[in-house]
């Protein structure tokens, strides 16, 4: 072929190719597919912000299945095990899982209202990038250490982006549900009556009940009752002995329900087989101090001795040190709370007093429970040697509770606290 002809063919091919090729549209102008923005090219930082917001709208953070809508700390414990630490704050508690880079805030009912996520990769994100991707926050809260950028998401939950002031890069994020965080404390009045008390004794008891309820509200580590759910706990003080306590254990075992025994350290030493039987039957073996004396009237060193010695006696039998204590007579104060916390204990009192130590008839013991029963009640009984009527009342009480569709659980499950250290 002659060169002029070949040149003409090449020119024509180039012109035709150019006419048949459309100019590409900018990516931003491409139609979306089902309202999703897949084609848009984004930087790694932008992609992480998009992921954070998407999860946050579902109440979640990265690498966690738990939400601030319906998850509980008990579910977290079941799936992830015990947290590395729990910090008590006004109105709630925070459980830290270091290896998971996650912290859960939960209320008295165990409902998770705050999920915080920490990860070094978050530090790649700057304030400018966050504002560019999701806009201006509804609020910026500042202190000496950090700036908190608050974004309101669907269902009125908040996404908080926390920037340390020294770096202005993202330190951690928080998904926060104000409705659960601000839930009022569910603290019950203490119920139970006896016709064997004098007017003066009854008045004193009523005054104490009012005062201890107020004290409980003000102290996170002190409990009168559990959450507002159809569950209750049966508790027994002052044992063990070699007659009534074993009988109570057998009744609980026969009905396949769990009990909570607050044993005196001095009695533990005398009846190790009974303590071991209670523990091996699946009931909780907890502390009622070493001797049955008012801890609130002792000096700090004496309070420490009562708590530590009782724990050591129990540990010597079952191999575990309890993490729950009930002070004798329910008497407590700031010092008792402080020492208990230092020694790893929560204080658990009661919301129904059967008064099996006063009006001892089995009918009155059962009536004090059935006629006063509410969600989350902690029921006080005794298991020392003169409580034959309590032994008689217990089967009737269990049957009545089950007929009313109440679940009988141990204190660890009722309160979402550790039974042992």
PDB file of N, CA, C and O in Angstrom, residues 268 272 275-276 279-280 285 311-322 420-421:
ATOM      1  N   UNK A 268     -18.471 -20.002 110.751  1.00  0.00           N
ATOM      2  CA  UNK A 268     -17.842 -20.741 109.655  1.00  0.00           C
ATOM      3  C   UNK A 268     -16.793 -21.701 110.209  1.00  0.00           C
ATOM      4  O   UNK A 268     -16.688 -22.865 109.789  1.00  0.00           O
ATOM      5  N   UNK A 272     -17.649 -26.078 109.179  1.00  0.00           N
ATOM      6  CA  UNK A 272     -17.048 -26.029 107.835  1.00  0.00           C
ATOM      7  C   UNK A 272     -17.776 -26.927 106.838  1.00  0.00           C
ATOM      8  O   UNK A 272     -17.899 -26.575 105.660  1.00  0.00           O
ATOM      9  N   UNK A 275     -20.798 -25.089 105.469  1.00  0.00           N
ATOM     10  CA  UNK A 275     -20.368 -24.039 104.534  1.00  0.00           C
ATOM     11  C   UNK A 275     -20.027 -24.654 103.186  1.00  0.00           C
ATOM     12  O   UNK A 275     -20.448 -24.151 102.127  1.00  0.00           O
ATOM     13  N   UNK A 276     -19.294 -25.731 103.242  1.00  0.00           N
ATOM     14  CA  UNK A 276     -18.887 -26.394 102.006  1.00  0.00           C
ATOM     15  C   UNK A 276     -20.106 -26.926 101.245  1.00  0.00           C
ATOM     16  O   UNK A 276     -20.183 -26.841 100.012  1.00  0.00           O
ATOM     17  N   UNK A 279     -21.885 -24.075  99.432  1.00  0.00           N
ATOM     18  CA  UNK A 279     -21.133 -23.647  98.260  1.00  0.00           C
ATOM     19  C   UNK A 279     -21.220 -24.679  97.135  1.00  0.00           C
ATOM     20  O   UNK A 279     -21.485 -24.326  95.970  1.00  0.00           O
ATOM     21  N   UNK A 280     -21.029 -25.937  97.458  1.00  0.00           N
ATOM     22  CA  UNK A 280     -21.036 -26.984  96.441  1.00  0.00           C
ATOM     23  C   UNK A 280     -22.426 -27.217  95.869  1.00  0.00           C
ATOM     24  O   UNK A 280     -22.566 -27.765  94.764  1.00  0.00           O
ATOM     25  N   UNK A 285     -21.923 -18.093  99.192  1.00  0.00           N
ATOM     26  CA  UNK A 285     -21.422 -18.020 100.565  1.00  0.00           C
ATOM     27  C   UNK A 285     -20.773 -16.653 100.731  1.00  0.00           C
ATOM     28  O   UNK A 285     -19.711 -16.383 100.173  1.00  0.00           O
ATOM     29  N   UNK A 311     -13.630 -12.850 105.770  1.00  0.00           N
ATOM     30  CA  UNK A 311     -13.320 -13.273 104.406  1.00  0.00           C
ATOM     31  C   UNK A 311     -12.303 -14.400 104.374  1.00  0.00           C
ATOM     32  O   UNK A 311     -12.418 -15.344 103.583  1.00  0.00           O
ATOM     33  N   UNK A 312     -11.304 -14.310 105.247  1.00  0.00           N
ATOM     34  CA  UNK A 312     -10.275 -15.350 105.301  1.00  0.00           C
ATOM     35  C   UNK A 312     -10.844 -16.675 105.789  1.00  0.00           C
ATOM     36  O   UNK A 312     -10.455 -17.747 105.309  1.00  0.00           O
ATOM     37  N   UNK A 313     -11.765 -16.629 106.752  1.00  0.00           N
ATOM     38  CA  UNK A 313     -12.393 -17.856 107.243  1.00  0.00           C
ATOM     39  C   UNK A 313     -13.175 -18.543 106.128  1.00  0.00           C
ATOM     40  O   UNK A 313     -13.097 -19.762 105.949  1.00  0.00           O
ATOM     41  N   UNK A 314     -13.933 -17.761 105.373  1.00  0.00           N
ATOM     42  CA  UNK A 314     -14.713 -18.330 104.269  1.00  0.00           C
ATOM     43  C   UNK A 314     -13.794 -18.875 103.179  1.00  0.00           C
ATOM     44  O   UNK A 314     -13.986 -19.977 102.668  1.00  0.00           O
ATOM     45  N   UNK A 315     -12.746 -18.122 102.861  1.00  0.00           N
ATOM     46  CA  UNK A 315     -11.813 -18.558 101.824  1.00  0.00           C
ATOM     47  C   UNK A 315     -11.114 -19.860 102.207  1.00  0.00           C
ATOM     48  O   UNK A 315     -10.841 -20.698 101.343  1.00  0.00           O
ATOM     49  N   UNK A 316     -10.853 -20.037 103.487  1.00  0.00           N
ATOM     50  CA  UNK A 316     -10.172 -21.257 103.937  1.00  0.00           C
ATOM     51  C   UNK A 316     -11.020 -22.504 103.711  1.00  0.00           C
ATOM     52  O   UNK A 316     -10.494 -23.615 103.649  1.00  0.00           O
ATOM     53  N   UNK A 317     -12.342 -22.315 103.576  1.00  0.00           N
ATOM     54  CA  UNK A 317     -13.245 -23.460 103.395  1.00  0.00           C
ATOM     55  C   UNK A 317     -13.585 -23.687 101.923  1.00  0.00           C
ATOM     56  O   UNK A 317     -13.526 -24.814 101.431  1.00  0.00           O
ATOM     57  N   UNK A 318     -13.933 -22.620 101.201  1.00  0.00           N
ATOM     58  CA  UNK A 318     -14.404 -22.793  99.822  1.00  0.00           C
ATOM     59  C   UNK A 318     -13.364 -22.401  98.788  1.00  0.00           C
ATOM     60  O   UNK A 318     -13.577 -22.585  97.585  1.00  0.00           O
ATOM     61  N   UNK A 319     -12.240 -21.836  99.238  1.00  0.00           N
ATOM     62  CA  UNK A 319     -11.182 -21.469  98.308  1.00  0.00           C
ATOM     63  C   UNK A 319     -11.391 -20.142  97.615  1.00  0.00           C
ATOM     64  O   UNK A 319     -10.610 -19.766  96.734  1.00  0.00           O
ATOM     65  N   UNK A 320     -12.447 -19.428  97.981  1.00  0.00           N
ATOM     66  CA  UNK A 320     -12.721 -18.123  97.388  1.00  0.00           C
ATOM     67  C   UNK A 320     -13.057 -17.123  98.487  1.00  0.00           C
ATOM     68  O   UNK A 320     -13.696 -17.464  99.480  1.00  0.00           O
ATOM     69  N   UNK A 321     -12.642 -15.884  98.258  1.00  0.00           N
ATOM     70  CA  UNK A 321     -12.976 -14.812  99.191  1.00  0.00           C
ATOM     71  C   UNK A 321     -14.221 -14.102  98.683  1.00  0.00           C
ATOM     72  O   UNK A 321     -14.294 -13.737  97.507  1.00  0.00           O
ATOM     73  N   UNK A 322     -15.216 -13.905  99.539  1.00  0.00           N
ATOM     74  CA  UNK A 322     -16.440 -13.242  99.071  1.00  0.00           C
ATOM     75  C   UNK A 322     -16.192 -11.798  98.662  1.00  0.00           C
ATOM     76  O   UNK A 322     -15.231 -11.161  99.104  1.00  0.00           O
ATOM     77  N   UNK A 420     -17.589 -13.178  94.299  1.00  0.00           N
ATOM     78  CA  UNK A 420     -16.294 -13.545  94.871  1.00  0.00           C
ATOM     79  C   UNK A 420     -15.186 -12.707  94.251  1.00  0.00           C
ATOM     80  O   UNK A 420     -15.285 -12.261  93.112  1.00  0.00           O
ATOM     81  N   UNK A 421     -14.131 -12.536  95.001  1.00  0.00           N
ATOM     82  CA  UNK A 421     -12.991 -11.734  94.533  1.00  0.00           C
ATOM     83  C   UNK A 421     -12.015 -12.606  93.741  1.00  0.00           C
ATOM     84  O   UNK A 421     -12.018 -13.810  93.841  1.00  0.00           O
TER      85      UNK A 421
END
